Structure formats: structure tokens, C-alpha cells
């Protein structure tokens, strides 16, 4: 099915390692097995993208071998990103400011399995699913990292990134009170978390140099904060 270019006015892709905020890998399977249903058998030659016309959003498949597109029967927020993690048969949509929730569903059946609030006006940015019972969510309008059960939505804990680091290396929040957590990436037993450090009450201008919080996944605590050379 062709998706009109007017519809795909905004495509959010997040390229980190082998995960594209979506699904990507190579296969020489026949076209019949290149359908999304083949995902259950480990055939990953489709890209799953979040699309938006700035009023509403949808998910769409892109077949990487044929360049054909197909809309999924999943409605999402107009400002959203989608994530998939290798070895997982589910997708996760971060519905950002105004929706403020995490939606998850089955890749094969395209069925939405659940939708969980992460706090009104918290503006979630990213999700990292460690296993079926543990996930981390960053929120732009929060000073803490949310750890939750991705299936039930139960809050497991709120992690203060500055609790266990040297005060000299830790960035105090700016005038809006938030370090602006955004993207995340698992690296071994660590979770790397971007802190943009923006003055959101002043038009999202950079307030200082951005930082990376390094969270120990076994201890659930930030062990180190690295200050970057540039802002935003």
C-alpha cells in the first residue's frame, strides 16, 4: 500500500546500534515470508516508523527489500517515537507531550496490548525495555528517571540521577528544575542517558553544556555524569 508523501510529513527515526527505533536486519527469505507476520519467525527485513501529519499519527511498515509501505492499524499521538528491542516480539510507542503515555503492542497481530500514563504533562521522550518486567522511561519535564513494568504500567521506582554522584560533577537543574532527560542507550550493564539541559521556560534554549548520565543497571543508580563539549 502506498503512503502519500503528504501524510508522511514527519518520520522519527532513532538509529542506535542495530536498533532503529524500529526493526532492521537482512534476510534472503521469499517475499511471502517478508510480511510483518514473519517477525514471529525472526525475519526482520521491515522498518517500523512513526508517522505524523501534526494532527494525528500512525505506525507504518516499510519493506526494505521492495520499498513498499503499509499502514498499521495502530493510532498514535501526533508527537511520538517508536521503539523495538531485539529478541522482543512487541513494539513500544512513546506518546509525548499532551498524551504522556507508553503504548505497547504485538508486532505480529498489530494488536495494542496496553497503554500506561507516565505522568500528566511529563513529556516522555524514550523507553528502554530491559526485560518483560523492567523498563526505563525518560521524561523531559521530570527530574527523575522512571523505572516501570512495561506490561502492567506499575511504577517500580523513581531514580534521582544526582543522589550518588559527586556534587562537583553533577549538574544542578536549571531555572525550570529539570535536566531534560531524552535519549537512552544500553551499553553492557550500563544505561547511558542524555541530559540536554534546556531552559524550557525560556523557549527551550540551552542553559548549559549537555551531559550523559551513566546508570548502573544492577544497582539502579547513576554512578557517573559526563559533561559534553557542546550544548543541546
C-alpha positions as a printed NumPy array, in Angstrom:
array([[  0.   ,   0.   ,   0.   ],
       [  1.386,   3.396,  -0.949],
       [  1.536,   6.071,   1.743],
       [  1.093,   9.557,   0.34 ],
       [  4.074,  11.856,   0.891],
       [  1.722,  14.473,   2.318],
       [  0.861,  12.022,   5.06 ],
       [  4.415,  11.198,   5.984],
       [  5.463,  14.737,   6.804],
       [  7.44 ,  13.697,   9.802],
       [  9.233,  10.437,  10.409],
       [ 11.048,   9.868,  13.654],
       [ 13.975,   7.504,  13.367],
       [ 16.425,   6.877,  16.151],
       [ 19.498,   4.99 ,  14.996],
       [ 21.405,   3.352,  17.783],
       [ 23.404,   0.216,  17.082],
       [ 21.272,  -2.372,  15.356],
       [ 18.006,  -0.977,  16.676],
       [ 16.493,   1.777,  14.557],
       [ 13.737,   2.742,  16.934],
       [ 12.19 ,   0.106,  14.786],
       [ 13.25 ,  -3.139,  13.173],
       [ 16.054,  -3.719,  10.755],
       [ 18.088,  -6.69 ,   9.591],
       [ 18.907,  -8.595,   6.462],
       [ 17.229, -11.681,   5.064],
       [ 17.079, -13.635,   1.832],
       [ 13.664, -15.102,   2.55 ],
       [ 10.971, -15.118,  -0.124],
       [  8.574, -12.179,  -0.457],
       [  5.857, -14.277,   1.158],
       [  7.933, -14.531,   4.329],
       [  8.855, -10.864,   4.255],
       [  5.429,  -9.901,   5.522],
       [  5.284,  -8.468,   9.049],
       [  3.857, -11.779,  10.273],
       [  7.28 , -13.289,   9.536],
       [  8.624, -11.398,  12.532],
       [  7.459, -14.241,  14.73 ],
       [  9.989, -16.449,  12.958],
       [ 12.817, -13.944,  13.259],
       [ 12.544, -12.398,   9.801],
       [ 13.483,  -8.769,  10.301],
       [ 13.569,  -7.005,   6.959],
       [ 10.984,  -4.34 ,   7.653],
       [ 11.325,  -0.901,   9.159],
       [  8.657,   0.276,  11.599],
       [  8.25 ,   4.045,  11.672],
       [  6.091,   6.567,  13.474],
       [  4.407,   8.938,  11.025],
       [  2.607,  12.204,  11.67 ],
       [  0.681,  14.938,   9.879],
       [  0.966,  17.094,  13.03 ],
       [ -2.669,  16.378,  13.931],
       [ -2.56 ,  12.616,  14.428],
       [ -0.13 ,   9.772,  13.989],
       [  0.082,   6.205,  12.737],
       [  2.608,   3.411,  12.508],
       [  3.748,   2.17 ,   9.122],
       [  5.86 ,  -0.691,   7.807],
       [  8.497,  -0.147,   5.154],
       [  9.671,  -3.275,   3.367],
       [ 13.403,  -2.727,   2.981],
       [ 13.674,  -5.105,   0.028],
       [ 10.766,  -3.807,  -2.044],
       [ 10.408,  -0.249,  -0.637],
       [  6.664,  -0.87 ,  -0.287],
       [  4.84 ,   0.671,   2.656],
       [  1.881,  -0.489,   4.705],
       [ -0.058,   1.346,   7.403],
       [ -0.643,  -0.494,  10.645],
       [ -3.965,  -0.456,  12.44 ],
       [ -2.498,   1.466,  15.355],
       [ -3.336,   5.093,  16.098],
       [ -0.675,   7.04 ,  17.978],
       [ -0.089,  10.602,  19.153],
       [  0.947,  13.269,  16.647],
       [  4.248,  13.594,  18.54 ],
       [  5.55 ,  10.074,  19.117],
       [  8.538,   7.807,  18.687],
       [  8.541,   4.018,  18.325],
       [ 10.979,   1.52 ,  19.799],
       [ 11.692,  -2.163,  19.312],
       [ 14.283,  -4.301,  21.084],
       [ 15.934,  -7.344,  19.549],
       [ 14.515, -10.576,  20.86 ],
       [ 11.215,  -8.92 ,  21.776],
       [  8.022,  -9.526,  19.778],
       [  6.441,  -6.272,  20.929],
       [  6.76 ,  -2.639,  19.929],
       [  6.632,   0.357,  22.245],
       [  5.372,   3.828,  21.349],
       [  6.355,   6.846,  23.407],
       [  3.436,   9.26 ,  23.063],
       [  4.977,  12.567,  24.06 ],
       [  3.709,  15.917,  25.347],
       [ -0.061,  16.079,  25.594],
       [ -0.527,  12.31 ,  25.608],
       [  2.207,  11.448,  28.135],
       [  1.964,   7.665,  27.95 ],
       [  3.62 ,   4.482,  26.763],
       [  1.676,   2.278,  24.349],
       [  2.795,  -1.268,  23.603],
       [  1.549,  -3.853,  21.165],
       [  2.168,  -7.082,  19.316],
       [  4.256,  -6.822,  16.151],
       [  2.635,  -9.825,  14.524],
       [ -1.053,  -9.207,  15.226],
       [ -0.739,  -5.391,  15.296],
       [ -2.848,  -5.515,  18.443],
       [ -2.399,  -2.87 ,  21.133],
       [ -1.807,  -4.689,  24.414],
       [ -1.71 ,  -1.775,  26.815],
       [ -1.275,   1.954,  27.331],
       [  0.163,   3.426,  30.52 ],
       [  0.401,   7.008,  31.741],
       [  3.807,   8.228,  32.912],
       [  2.527,  11.437,  34.481],
       [  0.404,  14.287,  33.167],
       [  2.481,  16.79 ,  31.157],
       [  5.661,  14.847,  31.966],
       [  6.536,  14.727,  28.243],
       [  8.148,  11.252,  27.93 ],
       [ 10.989,  11.03 ,  25.428],
       [ 12.31 ,   7.497,  25.288],
       [ 11.894,   3.983,  26.664],
       [ 14.438,   1.211,  27.167],
       [ 12.972,  -2.215,  27.886],
       [ 15.404,  -4.458,  29.781],
       [ 13.039,  -7.411,  30.129],
       [  9.3  ,  -8.138,  30.31 ],
       [  9.095,  -6.674,  33.824],
       [ 11.559,  -3.773,  33.739],
       [ 11.834,  -0.681,  31.586],
       [ 13.25 ,   2.813,  31.967],
       [ 11.495,   5.937,  30.722],
       [ 12.942,   9.413,  30.346],
       [ 10.685,  12.466,  30.689],
       [ 11.576,  15.988,  29.681],
       [  9.541,  17.556,  32.485],
       [ 10.833,  15.429,  35.342],
       [ 13.959,  15.47 ,  37.471],
       [ 13.893,  11.684,  37.909],
       [ 14.24 ,   8.601,  35.714],
       [ 11.167,   6.376,  35.772],
       [ 11.545,   2.616,  36.173],
       [  8.349,   0.769,  35.373],
       [  6.854,  -2.557,  34.39 ],
       [  6.297,  -2.166,  30.62 ],
       [  3.458,  -4.675,  30.594],
       [  1.388,  -3.534,  33.578],
       [  2.488,   0.094,  33.823],
       [  3.307,  -0.326,  37.509],
       [  5.881,   2.189,  38.745],
       [  8.843,   0.326,  40.252],
       [ 10.846,   3.357,  41.346],
       [ 11.851,   6.924,  40.517],
       [ 15.633,   7.303,  40.254],
       [ 17.348,  10.525,  41.307],
       [ 20.365,  10.861,  38.972],
       [ 22.273,  13.08 ,  41.369],
       [ 21.868,  11.017,  44.55 ],
       [ 25.153,   9.091,  44.332],
       [ 27.489,  11.313,  42.309],
       [ 29.988,  13.919,  43.342],
       [ 28.304,  17.292,  43.676],
       [ 31.097,  18.882,  41.635],
       [ 30.376,  16.692,  38.617],
       [ 26.6  ,  16.711,  38.942],
       [ 24.66 ,  19.373,  37.098],
       [ 22.117,  21.156,  39.182],
       [ 18.853,  21.664,  37.366],
       [ 18.371,  24.996,  35.651],
       [ 15.581,  27.532,  36.108],
       [ 12.844,  25.055,  35.142],
       [ 14.071,  22.488,  37.672],
       [ 14.687,  19.674,  35.147],
       [ 17.846,  18.309,  33.469],
       [ 15.808,  17.389,  30.351],
       [ 16.355,  13.63 ,  30.034],
       [ 15.976,  12.456,  26.43 ],
       [ 17.575,   9.534,  24.572],
       [ 18.918,   6.343,  26.133],
       [ 21.217,   3.522,  25.074],
       [ 22.115,   0.301,  26.891],
       [ 25.855,  -0.354,  26.916],
       [ 26.718,  -3.613,  28.675],
       [ 25.366,  -3.34 ,  32.215],
       [ 25.055,   0.425,  31.939],
       [ 22.336,   2.719,  30.659],
       [ 23.563,   5.92 ,  29.013],
       [ 21.076,   8.77 ,  29.357],
       [ 21.265,  12.121,  27.603],
       [ 20.578,  15.222,  29.694],
       [ 20.068,  18.083,  27.245],
       [ 19.927,  20.83 ,  29.9  ],
       [ 17.483,  23.269,  28.348],
       [ 15.621,  26.208,  29.806],
       [ 12.159,  25.025,  28.822],
       [ 10.557,  28.072,  30.407],
       [ 12.642,  30.273,  28.115],
       [ 11.799,  28.68 ,  24.776],
       [ 13.926,  25.549,  25.159],
       [ 17.206,  27.399,  24.796],
       [ 20.336,  25.594,  26.064],
       [ 21.103,  26.537,  29.654],
       [ 24.472,  24.788,  29.84 ],
       [ 26.553,  22.034,  28.241],
       [ 24.711,  18.766,  27.782],
       [ 25.628,  15.721,  29.844],
       [ 25.46 ,  11.915,  29.821],
       [ 24.275,  10.168,  32.969],
       [ 25.714,   6.652,  33.328],
       [ 23.307,   4.433,  35.239],
       [ 24.326,   1.046,  36.653],
       [ 21.505,  -1.329,  35.701],
       [ 22.247,  -3.704,  38.578],
       [ 22.283,  -1.003,  41.257],
       [ 19.695,   1.286,  39.651],
       [ 21.842,   4.297,  40.447],
       [ 23.732,   6.864,  38.404],
       [ 27.439,   6.228,  39.011],
       [ 28.893,   8.975,  36.852],
       [ 27.918,  12.079,  34.893],
       [ 29.957,  13.121,  31.864],
       [ 29.822,  16.713,  30.66 ],
       [ 29.941,  17.076,  26.854],
       [ 31.802,  19.708,  24.88 ],
       [ 28.703,  21.386,  23.456],
       [ 25.156,  22.37 ,  24.323],
       [ 21.93 ,  20.678,  23.202]])
